[in-house]
GROMACS .gro file of C-alpha atoms in nm:
model
  512
    1MET     CA    1   0.000   0.000   0.000
    2SER     CA    2   0.293   0.233   0.068
    3LYS     CA    3   0.423   0.188  -0.289
    4ILE     CA    4   0.074   0.253  -0.430
    5ARG     CA    5   0.063   0.583  -0.241
    6GLN     CA    6   0.403   0.674  -0.391
    7VAL     CA    7   0.276   0.594  -0.739
    8LEU     CA    8  -0.027   0.815  -0.693
    9ARG     CA    9   0.175   1.098  -0.534
   10MET     CA   10   0.423   1.108  -0.822
   11TYR     CA   11   0.139   1.088  -1.073
   12ASP     CA   12  -0.033   1.379  -0.899
   13GLN     CA   13   0.295   1.574  -0.927
   14GLY     CA   14   0.286   1.530  -1.306
   15ARG     CA   15   0.545   1.253  -1.345
   16SER     CA   16   0.515   1.022  -1.644
   17LYS     CA   17   0.423   0.655  -1.611
   18GLN     CA   18   0.764   0.545  -1.743
   19PHE     CA   19   0.943   0.770  -1.493
   20ILE     CA   20   0.732   0.634  -1.207
   21ALA     CA   21   0.800   0.274  -1.314
   22LEU     CA   22   1.176   0.328  -1.338
   23HIS     CA   23   1.203   0.532  -1.021
   24LEU     CA   24   0.997   0.294  -0.803
   25ASN     CA   25   1.120  -0.025  -0.974
   26VAL     CA   26   0.765  -0.132  -1.064
   27ALA     CA   27   0.649  -0.285  -1.392
   28ARG     CA   28   0.507  -0.022  -1.625
   29ASN     CA   29   0.188  -0.226  -1.691
   30THR     CA   30   0.129  -0.248  -1.314
   31VAL     CA   31   0.161   0.132  -1.290
   32LYS     CA   32  -0.086   0.166  -1.578
   33LYS     CA   33  -0.345  -0.058  -1.401
   34TYR     CA   34  -0.328   0.133  -1.073
   35LEU     CA   35  -0.347   0.471  -1.247
   36ALA     CA   36  -0.638   0.352  -1.462
   37ALA     CA   37  -0.828   0.251  -1.148
   38TYR     CA   38  -0.738   0.583  -0.988
   39ASP     CA   39  -0.867   0.781  -1.287
   40ALA     CA   40  -1.186   0.571  -1.306
   41GLY     CA   41  -1.261   0.631  -0.940
   42GLY     CA   42  -1.297   1.006  -0.983
   43PHE     CA   43  -1.129   1.089  -0.650
   44SER     CA   44  -0.853   1.336  -0.580
   45PHE     CA   45  -0.513   1.231  -0.444
   46LYS     CA   46  -0.594   1.388  -0.105
   47GLU     CA   47  -0.915   1.181  -0.076
   48ILE     CA   48  -0.737   0.859  -0.175
   49ASN     CA   49  -0.441   0.928   0.052
   50ALA     CA   50  -0.676   0.985   0.348
   51LEU     CA   51  -0.787   0.621   0.327
   52ASN     CA   52  -0.625   0.368   0.558
   53ASP     CA   53  -0.442   0.065   0.417
   54LYS     CA   54  -0.745  -0.166   0.438
   55GLU     CA   55  -0.974   0.084   0.264
   56LEU     CA   56  -0.710   0.149  -0.001
   57GLU     CA   57  -0.671  -0.224  -0.061
   58ASP     CA   58  -1.047  -0.268  -0.094
   59PHE     CA   59  -1.063   0.023  -0.340
   60PHE     CA   60  -0.805  -0.117  -0.579
   61GLY     CA   61  -0.911  -0.479  -0.520
   62LYS     CA   62  -1.269  -0.405  -0.626
   63ALA     CA   63  -1.137  -0.213  -0.920
   64ARG     CA   64  -0.932  -0.513  -1.036
   65GLU     CA   65  -1.230  -0.742  -0.977
   66ARG     CA   66  -1.454  -0.520  -1.182
   67GLU     CA   67  -1.188  -0.517  -1.450
   68ARG     CA   68  -1.131  -0.886  -1.489
   69GLY     CA   69  -1.449  -1.037  -1.328
   70PRO     CA   70  -1.468  -1.379  -1.156
   71SER     CA   71  -1.273  -1.663  -1.310
   72GLN     CA   72  -1.435  -1.956  -1.482
   73ARG     CA   73  -1.338  -2.185  -1.194
   74MET     CA   74  -1.499  -1.952  -0.940
   75GLN     CA   75  -1.817  -1.925  -1.148
   76SER     CA   76  -1.846  -2.303  -1.150
   77LEU     CA   77  -1.801  -2.318  -0.775
   78LEU     CA   78  -2.060  -2.047  -0.710
   79ARG     CA   79  -2.314  -2.234  -0.922
   80CYS     CA   80  -2.265  -2.541  -0.700
   81PHE     CA   81  -2.330  -2.365  -0.368
   82PRO     CA   82  -2.716  -2.356  -0.379
   83HIS     CA   83  -2.714  -2.733  -0.431
   84VAL     CA   84  -2.453  -2.775  -0.155
   85ASP     CA   85  -2.661  -2.566   0.085
   86LYS     CA   86  -2.969  -2.776   0.014
   87GLU     CA   87  -2.791  -3.111   0.048
   88LEU     CA   88  -2.630  -3.016   0.382
   89LYS     CA   89  -2.978  -3.017   0.536
   90ARG     CA   90  -3.004  -3.391   0.482
   91THR     CA   91  -2.934  -3.623   0.775
   92GLY     CA   92  -2.572  -3.736   0.785
   93MET     CA   93  -2.459  -3.520   0.490
   94THR     CA   94  -2.122  -3.341   0.530
   95ARG     CA   95  -1.918  -3.084   0.339
   96LYS     CA   96  -1.650  -3.346   0.280
   97ILE     CA   97  -1.890  -3.568   0.086
   98LEU     CA   98  -2.016  -3.276  -0.123
   99TRP     CA   99  -1.663  -3.156  -0.195
  100GLU     CA  100  -1.568  -3.500  -0.323
  101ALA     CA  101  -1.869  -3.491  -0.558
  102TYR     CA  102  -1.763  -3.141  -0.671
  103LYS     CA  103  -1.406  -3.259  -0.745
  104THR     CA  104  -1.542  -3.552  -0.945
  105GLU     CA  105  -1.731  -3.309  -1.170
  106PHE     CA  106  -1.458  -3.040  -1.171
  107PRO     CA  107  -1.116  -3.210  -1.136
  108ASP     CA  108  -0.934  -2.875  -1.155
  109GLY     CA  109  -1.159  -2.724  -0.889
  110TYR     CA  110  -1.063  -2.581  -0.553
  111ALA     CA  111  -0.915  -2.780  -0.265
  112TYR     CA  112  -1.131  -2.876   0.035
  113THR     CA  113  -1.015  -2.588   0.257
  114GLN     CA  114  -1.082  -2.325  -0.011
  115PHE     CA  115  -1.414  -2.493  -0.091
  116CYS     CA  116  -1.526  -2.455   0.273
  117ASP     CA  117  -1.397  -2.096   0.302
  118TYR     CA  118  -1.575  -1.983  -0.014
  119TYR     CA  119  -1.894  -2.161   0.094
  120VAL     CA  120  -1.896  -1.986   0.434
  121SER     CA  121  -1.837  -1.653   0.261
  122TRP     CA  122  -2.119  -1.722   0.012
  123LYS     CA  123  -2.351  -1.836   0.289
  124GLY     CA  124  -2.284  -1.519   0.487
  125ARG     CA  125  -2.373  -1.299   0.189
  126VAL     CA  126  -2.682  -1.494   0.088
  127ASN     CA  127  -2.824  -1.555   0.437
  128PRO     CA  128  -2.629  -1.367   0.705
  129THR     CA  129  -2.645  -1.475   1.071
  130MET     CA  130  -2.546  -1.314   1.399
  131HIS     CA  131  -2.284  -1.470   1.623
  132LEU     CA  132  -2.385  -1.500   1.990
  133ASP     CA  133  -2.147  -1.513   2.283
  134HIS     CA  134  -2.311  -1.723   2.553
  135LYS     CA  135  -2.257  -1.659   2.923
  136VAL     CA  136  -2.148  -1.945   3.146
  137GLY     CA  137  -2.433  -2.111   3.337
  138ASP     CA  138  -2.690  -1.915   3.141
  139LYS     CA  139  -2.877  -2.139   2.894
  140LEU     CA  140  -2.943  -2.507   2.835
  141PHE     CA  141  -3.075  -2.578   2.484
  142VAL     CA  142  -3.301  -2.886   2.453
  143ASP     CA  143  -3.457  -3.058   2.152
  144PHE     CA  144  -3.554  -3.392   2.001
  145ALA     CA  145  -3.358  -3.541   1.712
  146GLY     CA  146  -3.549  -3.590   1.388
  147GLU     CA  147  -3.425  -3.949   1.342
  148LYS     CA  148  -3.534  -4.220   1.587
  149LEU     CA  149  -3.351  -4.517   1.737
  150SER     CA  150  -3.507  -4.851   1.830
  151TYR     CA  151  -3.481  -5.166   2.039
  152ILE     CA  152  -3.635  -5.515   2.015
  153ASP     CA  153  -3.906  -5.637   2.254
  154LYS     CA  154  -3.788  -5.976   2.379
  155GLU     CA  155  -4.138  -6.117   2.429
  156THR     CA  156  -4.294  -6.016   2.097
  157GLY     CA  157  -3.988  -5.959   1.879
  158GLU     CA  158  -4.134  -5.625   1.776
  159GLU     CA  159  -3.904  -5.336   1.693
  160ILE     CA  160  -3.998  -5.038   1.911
  161ALA     CA  161  -3.898  -4.694   1.784
  162VAL     CA  162  -3.793  -4.438   2.046
  163GLU     CA  163  -3.727  -4.064   2.043
  164VAL     CA  164  -3.381  -3.921   2.111
  165PHE     CA  165  -3.361  -3.626   2.353
  166VAL     CA  166  -3.060  -3.396   2.310
  167ALA     CA  167  -2.946  -3.109   2.535
  168ILE     CA  168  -2.637  -2.886   2.530
  169LEU     CA  169  -2.498  -2.617   2.760
  170ALA     CA  170  -2.440  -2.298   2.565
  171ALA     CA  171  -2.100  -2.189   2.702
  172SER     CA  172  -1.907  -2.516   2.745
  173GLN     CA  173  -2.111  -2.717   2.487
  174LEU     CA  174  -2.132  -3.013   2.728
  175THR     CA  175  -2.386  -3.245   2.566
  176TYR     CA  176  -2.646  -3.487   2.704
  177VAL     CA  177  -2.837  -3.753   2.505
  178GLU     CA  178  -3.108  -3.994   2.619
  179ALA     CA  179  -3.358  -4.221   2.445
  180VAL     CA  180  -3.720  -4.186   2.562
  181HIS     CA  181  -4.046  -4.345   2.453
  182SER     CA  182  -4.217  -4.031   2.320
  183GLN     CA  183  -4.216  -3.652   2.299
  184GLN     CA  184  -4.500  -3.627   2.550
  185LYS     CA  185  -4.476  -3.408   2.862
  186GLU     CA  186  -4.366  -3.681   3.100
  187ASP     CA  187  -4.080  -3.803   2.880
  188PHE     CA  188  -3.975  -3.449   2.786
  189ILE     CA  189  -3.964  -3.337   3.151
  190THR     CA  190  -3.777  -3.655   3.245
  191GLY     CA  191  -3.515  -3.577   2.980
  192CYS     CA  192  -3.471  -3.219   3.106
  193GLU     CA  193  -3.448  -3.336   3.467
  194ASN     CA  194  -3.195  -3.610   3.389
  195THR     CA  195  -2.987  -3.353   3.200
  196MET     CA  196  -2.961  -3.126   3.504
  197HIS     CA  197  -2.862  -3.419   3.724
  198TYR     CA  198  -2.603  -3.523   3.462
  199ILE     CA  199  -2.440  -3.179   3.463
  200GLY     CA  200  -2.485  -3.148   3.841
  201GLY     CA  201  -2.663  -2.812   3.850
  202VAL     CA  202  -2.941  -2.586   3.723
  203PRO     CA  203  -2.886  -2.326   3.445
  204GLN     CA  204  -3.055  -1.987   3.445
  205ALA     CA  205  -3.284  -2.075   3.154
  206LEU     CA  206  -3.411  -2.366   2.944
  207VAL     CA  207  -3.449  -2.305   2.570
  208PRO     CA  208  -3.687  -2.560   2.414
  209ASP     CA  209  -3.850  -2.577   2.076
  210ASN     CA  210  -4.221  -2.494   2.036
  211LEU     CA  211  -4.333  -2.853   2.094
  212LYS     CA  212  -4.664  -2.904   2.279
  213ALA     CA  213  -4.492  -3.051   2.583
  214ALA     CA  214  -4.332  -2.711   2.649
  215VAL     CA  215  -4.546  -2.446   2.474
  216THR     CA  216  -4.924  -2.445   2.458
  217LYS     CA  217  -4.949  -2.142   2.228
  218SER     CA  218  -4.651  -1.993   2.050
  219ASN     CA  219  -4.594  -1.617   2.035
  220ARG     CA  220  -4.297  -1.411   1.924
  221TYR     CA  221  -4.283  -1.218   2.252
  222GLU     CA  222  -4.479  -1.400   2.526
  223PRO     CA  223  -4.562  -1.763   2.440
  224THR     CA  224  -4.805  -1.953   2.661
  225LEU     CA  225  -4.612  -2.225   2.843
  226ASN     CA  226  -4.744  -2.568   2.928
  227GLU     CA  227  -4.856  -2.558   3.294
  228THR     CA  228  -4.683  -2.881   3.388
  229PHE     CA  229  -4.354  -2.780   3.227
  230LEU     CA  230  -4.374  -2.437   3.395
  231ASP     CA  231  -4.435  -2.608   3.730
  232PHE     CA  232  -4.127  -2.822   3.665
  233ALA     CA  233  -3.918  -2.511   3.588
  234ASN     CA  234  -4.042  -2.344   3.907
  235HIS     CA  235  -3.948  -2.653   4.109
  236TYR     CA  236  -3.590  -2.627   3.981
  237GLY     CA  237  -3.580  -2.247   4.004
  238THR     CA  238  -3.510  -2.181   3.636
  239THR     CA  239  -3.675  -1.991   3.350
  240VAL     CA  240  -3.819  -2.113   3.019
  241LEU     CA  241  -3.727  -1.913   2.706
  242PRO     CA  242  -3.882  -2.090   2.405
  243ALA     CA  243  -3.721  -2.035   2.067
  244ARG     CA  244  -3.924  -1.857   1.801
  245ALA     CA  245  -4.142  -2.081   1.591
  246TYR     CA  246  -3.977  -2.193   1.266
  247ARG     CA  247  -3.648  -2.028   1.369
  248PRO     CA  248  -3.398  -2.313   1.417
  249ARG     CA  249  -3.114  -2.061   1.438
  250ASP     CA  250  -3.247  -1.951   1.777
  251LYS     CA  251  -3.122  -2.286   1.901
  252ALA     CA  252  -2.841  -2.346   1.654
  253LEU     CA  253  -2.621  -2.507   1.920
  254VAL     CA  254  -2.857  -2.796   1.985
  255GLU     CA  255  -2.928  -2.831   1.612
  256GLY     CA  256  -2.553  -2.867   1.561
  257ALA     CA  257  -2.532  -3.115   1.850
  258VAL     CA  258  -2.802  -3.327   1.684
  259LYS     CA  259  -2.602  -3.336   1.358
  260ILE     CA  260  -2.288  -3.439   1.547
  261MET     CA  261  -2.482  -3.718   1.721
  262TYR     CA  262  -2.600  -3.848   1.383
  263ARG     CA  263  -2.236  -3.911   1.290
  264ARG     CA  264  -2.083  -4.009   1.622
  265LEU     CA  265  -2.368  -4.188   1.799
  266TYR     CA  266  -2.627  -4.315   1.550
  267VAL     CA  267  -2.382  -4.508   1.333
  268PRO     CA  268  -2.231  -4.728   1.610
  269ILE     CA  269  -2.567  -4.766   1.789
  270ARG     CA  270  -2.744  -4.893   1.477
  271GLN     CA  271  -2.476  -5.158   1.429
  272LYS     CA  272  -2.589  -5.329   1.751
  273THR     CA  273  -2.913  -5.486   1.876
  274PHE     CA  274  -3.070  -5.389   2.209
  275PHE     CA  275  -3.356  -5.556   2.393
  276SER     CA  276  -3.461  -5.281   2.632
  277LEU     CA  277  -3.466  -4.905   2.659
  278LYS     CA  278  -3.233  -4.927   2.959
  279ALA     CA  279  -2.971  -5.120   2.763
  280LEU     CA  280  -2.998  -4.871   2.477
  281ASN     CA  281  -2.940  -4.577   2.713
  282ILE     CA  282  -2.638  -4.748   2.871
  283ALA     CA  283  -2.476  -4.774   2.528
  284ILE     CA  284  -2.568  -4.412   2.451
  285ARG     CA  285  -2.409  -4.296   2.776
  286GLU     CA  286  -2.078  -4.467   2.691
  287ILE     CA  287  -2.057  -4.296   2.350
  288LEU     CA  288  -2.175  -3.967   2.503
  289ASP     CA  289  -1.899  -3.967   2.765
  290GLU     CA  290  -1.644  -4.038   2.494
  291HIS     CA  291  -1.781  -3.747   2.290
  292ASN     CA  292  -1.767  -3.503   2.583
  293ASN     CA  293  -1.412  -3.610   2.671
  294GLN     CA  294  -1.283  -3.590   2.314
  295PRO     CA  295  -1.078  -3.274   2.230
  296MET     CA  296  -1.280  -3.022   2.030
  297LYS     CA  297  -1.177  -2.951   1.670
  298GLY     CA  298  -0.887  -2.704   1.657
  299ARG     CA  299  -0.858  -2.687   2.035
  300ASN     CA  300  -0.649  -2.864   2.296
  301TYR     CA  301  -0.933  -2.919   2.544
  302SER     CA  302  -1.261  -3.113   2.552
  303ARG     CA  303  -1.617  -3.014   2.631
  304ARG     CA  304  -1.590  -3.181   2.972
  305MET     CA  305  -1.267  -2.997   3.057
  306GLN     CA  306  -1.418  -2.666   2.951
  307PHE     CA  307  -1.732  -2.735   3.158
  308GLU     CA  308  -1.538  -2.826   3.473
  309GLU     CA  309  -1.316  -2.522   3.438
  310ILE     CA  310  -1.556  -2.240   3.358
  311GLU     CA  311  -1.918  -2.348   3.395
  312ARG     CA  312  -1.981  -2.599   3.674
  313GLU     CA  313  -1.944  -2.347   3.956
  314THR     CA  314  -2.183  -2.101   3.790
  315LEU     CA  315  -2.478  -2.343   3.792
  316ASP     CA  316  -2.738  -2.318   4.068
  317PRO     CA  317  -2.757  -2.616   4.307
  318LEU     CA  318  -3.008  -2.895   4.248
  319PRO     CA  319  -3.314  -2.910   4.480
  320VAL     CA  320  -3.320  -3.176   4.752
  321GLN     CA  321  -3.608  -3.370   4.595
  322ARG     CA  322  -3.671  -3.458   4.233
  323TYR     CA  323  -3.977  -3.319   4.059
  324GLU     CA  324  -4.294  -3.524   4.084
  325PHE     CA  325  -4.474  -3.528   3.753
  326LYS     CA  326  -4.826  -3.392   3.796
  327LYS     CA  327  -5.137  -3.445   3.590
  328ILE     CA  328  -5.442  -3.219   3.565
  329PHE     CA  329  -5.806  -3.310   3.625
  330HIS     CA  330  -6.108  -3.078   3.631
  331ALA     CA  331  -6.415  -3.145   3.846
  332THR     CA  332  -6.714  -2.983   4.019
  333VAL     CA  333  -6.749  -2.971   4.400
  334MET     CA  334  -7.040  -3.186   4.520
  335LYS     CA  335  -7.295  -3.089   4.788
  336ASN     CA  336  -7.102  -3.279   5.055
  337SER     CA  337  -6.803  -3.049   4.983
  338HIS     CA  338  -6.600  -3.327   4.819
  339VAL     CA  339  -6.461  -3.367   4.467
  340CYS     CA  340  -6.402  -3.692   4.283
  341LEU     CA  341  -6.063  -3.760   4.124
  342GLY     CA  342  -6.182  -3.953   3.820
  343PRO     CA  343  -5.880  -4.179   3.751
  344ASP     CA  344  -5.889  -4.317   4.109
  345LYS     CA  345  -6.263  -4.271   4.182
  346HIS     CA  346  -6.160  -4.136   4.522
  347TYR     CA  347  -6.319  -3.835   4.694
  348TYR     CA  348  -6.131  -3.544   4.855
  349SER     CA  349  -6.272  -3.267   5.073
  350VAL     CA  350  -6.255  -2.895   4.991
  351PRO     CA  351  -6.382  -2.589   5.187
  352ILE     CA  352  -6.762  -2.580   5.203
  353ARG     CA  353  -6.775  -2.237   5.037
  354LEU     CA  354  -6.674  -2.400   4.705
  355ILE     CA  355  -6.983  -2.623   4.672
  356GLY     CA  356  -7.096  -2.618   4.309
  357LYS     CA  357  -6.776  -2.448   4.186
  358LYS     CA  358  -6.547  -2.569   3.908
  359ILE     CA  359  -6.201  -2.657   4.042
  360LYS     CA  360  -5.870  -2.787   3.902
  361ILE     CA  361  -5.685  -3.084   4.052
  362LEU     CA  362  -5.309  -3.133   4.015
  363TYR     CA  363  -5.215  -3.482   4.125
  364SER     CA  364  -4.888  -3.673   4.142
  365GLY     CA  365  -4.798  -4.017   4.271
  366SER     CA  366  -4.814  -3.903   4.634
  367THR     CA  367  -5.013  -3.580   4.663
  368VAL     CA  368  -5.336  -3.422   4.541
  369GLU     CA  369  -5.352  -3.040   4.516
  370ILE     CA  370  -5.684  -2.865   4.455
  371PHE     CA  371  -5.700  -2.514   4.304
  372SER     CA  372  -5.979  -2.260   4.265
  373ASN     CA  373  -5.903  -1.948   4.059
  374TYR     CA  374  -5.527  -2.013   4.089
  375ASP     CA  375  -5.551  -2.039   4.472
  376ARG     CA  376  -5.458  -2.370   4.631
  377VAL     CA  377  -5.751  -2.451   4.861
  378ALA     CA  378  -5.664  -2.806   4.971
  379VAL     CA  379  -5.377  -3.055   4.979
  380HIS     CA  380  -5.433  -3.427   5.042
  381LYS     CA  381  -5.222  -3.738   5.046
  382ARG     CA  382  -5.318  -3.937   4.740
  383SER     CA  383  -5.523  -4.251   4.797
  384LYS     CA  384  -5.610  -4.492   4.518
  385THR     CA  385  -5.884  -4.673   4.713
  386PRO     CA  386  -6.200  -4.630   4.503
  387TYR     CA  387  -6.525  -4.492   4.645
  388GLN     CA  388  -6.367  -4.379   4.973
  389HIS     CA  389  -6.340  -4.029   5.120
  390SER     CA  390  -6.036  -3.833   5.237
  391THR     CA  391  -6.174  -3.560   5.463
  392GLN     CA  392  -6.015  -3.271   5.649
  393GLN     CA  393  -6.229  -3.146   5.940
  394GLU     CA  394  -6.171  -2.777   5.868
  395HIS     CA  395  -6.339  -2.821   5.528
  396LEU     CA  396  -6.674  -2.932   5.673
  397ALA     CA  397  -6.970  -2.729   5.798
  398HIS     CA  398  -6.977  -2.661   6.174
  399THR     CA  399  -7.251  -2.917   6.244
  400HIS     CA  400  -7.080  -3.185   6.037
  401ARG     CA  401  -6.748  -3.107   6.195
  402TYR     CA  402  -6.900  -3.151   6.544
  403SER     CA  403  -7.036  -3.495   6.455
  404ASN     CA  404  -6.705  -3.613   6.313
  405GLU     CA  405  -6.517  -3.489   6.618
  406ARG     CA  406  -6.722  -3.707   6.859
  407THR     CA  407  -6.471  -3.991   6.873
  408PRO     CA  408  -6.402  -4.232   7.164
  409GLU     CA  409  -6.080  -4.049   7.237
  410LYS     CA  410  -6.268  -3.719   7.256
  411PHE     CA  411  -6.529  -3.867   7.497
  412LEU     CA  412  -6.259  -4.005   7.726
  413GLU     CA  413  -6.077  -3.671   7.725
  414GLU     CA  414  -6.393  -3.482   7.828
  415ALA     CA  415  -6.485  -3.743   8.091
  416ALA     CA  416  -6.140  -3.724   8.250
  417ALA     CA  417  -6.194  -3.351   8.300
  418TYR     CA  418  -6.485  -3.434   8.537
  419GLY     CA  419  -6.303  -3.707   8.730
  420GLU     CA  420  -6.162  -4.057   8.721
  421ASP     CA  421  -6.498  -4.221   8.808
  422VAL     CA  422  -6.665  -4.052   8.512
  423ARG     CA  423  -6.384  -4.166   8.280
  424LEU     CA  424  -6.413  -4.526   8.400
  425TYR     CA  425  -6.789  -4.516   8.349
  426ILE     CA  426  -6.743  -4.395   7.988
  427VAL     CA  427  -6.489  -4.673   7.932
  428LYS     CA  428  -6.752  -4.928   8.037
  429ILE     CA  429  -7.005  -4.779   7.794
  430LEU     CA  430  -6.755  -4.783   7.507
  431GLU     CA  431  -6.688  -5.152   7.576
  432ARG     CA  432  -7.054  -5.244   7.536
  433LYS     CA  433  -7.155  -5.432   7.222
  434GLN     CA  434  -7.386  -5.171   7.076
  435HIS     CA  435  -7.416  -4.981   6.754
  436PRO     CA  436  -7.153  -4.704   6.738
  437GLU     CA  437  -7.426  -4.443   6.696
  438GLN     CA  438  -7.600  -4.558   7.014
  439ILE     CA  439  -7.273  -4.553   7.207
  440ARG     CA  440  -7.206  -4.201   7.084
  441LYS     CA  441  -7.547  -4.079   7.198
  442SER     CA  442  -7.507  -4.239   7.543
  443CYS     CA  443  -7.168  -4.074   7.596
  444GLU     CA  444  -7.296  -3.738   7.481
  445GLY     CA  445  -7.596  -3.762   7.714
  446ILE     CA  446  -7.387  -3.848   8.020
  447LEU     CA  447  -7.134  -3.575   7.959
  448SER     CA  448  -7.412  -3.321   7.902
  449LEU     CA  449  -7.545  -3.397   8.254
  450GLY     CA  450  -7.217  -3.271   8.396
  451LYS     CA  451  -7.293  -2.922   8.267
  452LYS     CA  452  -7.621  -2.919   8.463
  453ALA     CA  453  -7.531  -3.106   8.782
  454GLY     CA  454  -7.163  -3.015   8.807
  455ALA     CA  455  -6.850  -3.226   8.823
  456GLU     CA  456  -6.887  -3.344   9.185
  457ARG     CA  457  -7.244  -3.470   9.155
  458LEU     CA  458  -7.171  -3.641   8.820
  459THR     CA  459  -6.869  -3.813   8.973
  460ASN     CA  460  -7.074  -3.940   9.270
  461ALA     CA  461  -7.351  -4.058   9.038
  462CYS     CA  462  -7.108  -4.252   8.820
  463ARG     CA  463  -6.949  -4.412   9.127
  464LYS     CA  464  -7.290  -4.528   9.258
  465ALA     CA  465  -7.398  -4.649   8.911
  466MET     CA  466  -7.085  -4.863   8.890
  467ASP     CA  467  -7.178  -5.014   9.228
  468TYR     CA  468  -7.509  -5.115   9.075
  469GLY     CA  469  -7.330  -5.246   8.762
  470VAL     CA  470  -7.567  -5.064   8.528
  471TYR     CA  471  -7.408  -4.856   8.250
  472THR     CA  472  -7.671  -4.641   8.081
  473TYR     CA  473  -7.750  -4.275   8.043
  474LYS     CA  474  -8.092  -4.322   8.207
  475ASN     CA  475  -7.933  -4.475   8.517
  476ILE     CA  476  -7.714  -4.166   8.572
  477GLN     CA  477  -8.008  -3.935   8.500
  478SER     CA  478  -8.229  -4.116   8.755
  479ILE     CA  479  -7.963  -4.100   9.027
  480LEU     CA  480  -7.920  -3.725   8.975
  481GLU     CA  481  -8.294  -3.653   8.963
  482ASN     CA  482  -8.357  -3.842   9.290
  483ASN     CA  483  -8.055  -3.687   9.462
  484MET     CA  484  -7.928  -4.038   9.525
  485ASP     CA  485  -7.574  -3.924   9.447
  486SER     CA  486  -7.564  -3.760   9.797
  487TYR     CA  487  -7.541  -4.106   9.956
  488LYS     CA  488  -7.194  -4.165  10.101
  489GLU     CA  489  -7.079  -4.516  10.177
  490SER     CA  490  -6.846  -4.396  10.449
  491SER     CA  491  -6.739  -4.572  10.770
  492ILE     CA  492  -6.940  -4.319  10.980
  493PHE     CA  493  -7.271  -4.425  10.822
  494ALA     CA  494  -7.180  -4.792  10.843
  495ASP     CA  495  -7.091  -4.779  11.219
  496GLU     CA  496  -7.358  -4.543  11.360
  497LEU     CA  497  -7.674  -4.619  11.163
  498PRO     CA  498  -7.864  -4.951  11.195
  499MET     CA  499  -7.965  -5.148  10.890
  500PRO     CA  500  -8.330  -5.119  10.776
  501ALA     CA  501  -8.578  -5.348  10.954
  502HIS     CA  502  -8.769  -5.435  10.643
  503ASP     CA  503  -8.607  -5.568  10.331
  504ASN     CA  504  -8.856  -5.383  10.110
  505ILE     CA  505  -8.722  -5.048  10.232
  506ARG     CA  506  -8.436  -4.926  10.021
  507GLY     CA  507  -8.115  -4.822  10.193
  508GLU     CA  508  -8.134  -4.474  10.044
  509GLU     CA  509  -8.476  -4.405  10.201
  510TYR     CA  510  -8.356  -4.540  10.537
  511TYR     CA  511  -8.060  -4.306  10.544
  512LYS     CA  512  -8.279  -4.014  10.444
   0.00000   0.00000   0.00000
């Protein structure tokens, strides 16, 4: 560039082309080409000289290109690129294979390295993309591969096709692969959860495709997320950032990881036969570990080394418990303030104010959560016993709650507050072989007498009734009404008062 500036300076000073060529030791034809480009540009020497070296090189380079145009070899290569771009979208297709086909058709064509460089340059002009620098611990890209794997059912001999779940950390490019039965919510969430346990932490965001297991309704700015998947993300304390619909470049990393797996994982896996999903995943894990530990192209470190060095410590810790997959069921609250969970045919109580309302039930293997207008109104332990009721007392009406609270333990507790004799009397009643409802009424009646007669009189009445060996509510009521509880079987009465002369006179009347 310095010599070009000297050529232009001397030309601007009025020197001849031959003088410039001899003085600067440059071929005269070369001087003619540069000066022709200078004259065609229409710029002054000051304007050209103000350009930096790169701008000056571009100016004369474009001039030479306009002068001579692309070579025949380059034109042939450029005509091949649309076909190359289309073929690279096929599963398992590589640039190496397409270059070999190009060299077969054009033996004097470009070498492989130049072929790739020119293709990248052409691709950038035709369909430019933006390079993203990902932060460590920020995003985990997840997707399903387009091609399936399979295993053989031992019992039937049937070949069962399975989906392949792929995930990759953005910064370190640590990859996870697992075979699952389907792309449904349960399998998709299981794949995401197993990924986080494989990497040993939780990223700031999950970036899925717009599949139904993750996104209910796609939107460029605020897509509607699947409730179950959102609940899973909340359990792990992460965010969901779905990629734009029909924009695979938004998740180019995982798309690239899928293509790598087609070459490194699918080929050896399909050469073997597996008889269970577990055996298939064991083989996948072995190849996956080898892939993560293999040095990356053009670098002296692997994905695993990069992850351990820069990204592991930036991940959030895993929660203590794994996520329990929850299903949704809608129902209407019945008049007895219970709702029926259809799959189990079991009934669960809700607050009485919700009778007749539509509610939503989220249930897992162990718990049942009931929601009304996004408020959780009840939580029960799941029971799969059909046609039974799980009831919480605080959900019932006051009168129903009172009836349910009248248990043997409650009767004994109230009787003990009056005295030991009353408690023993209630014990005797509870031991009688009667209908539970009749026993409940007898206990309630006896304890209600204590509120009228007082604790002392009720205790004396129960003591006397036990002497008679009669255990009924009417017996206690009769003793209290006749004031017979005032009788004291003390040593004073026994020593000082004679026994009645006639057997038909009761002892109580004699002592009166």
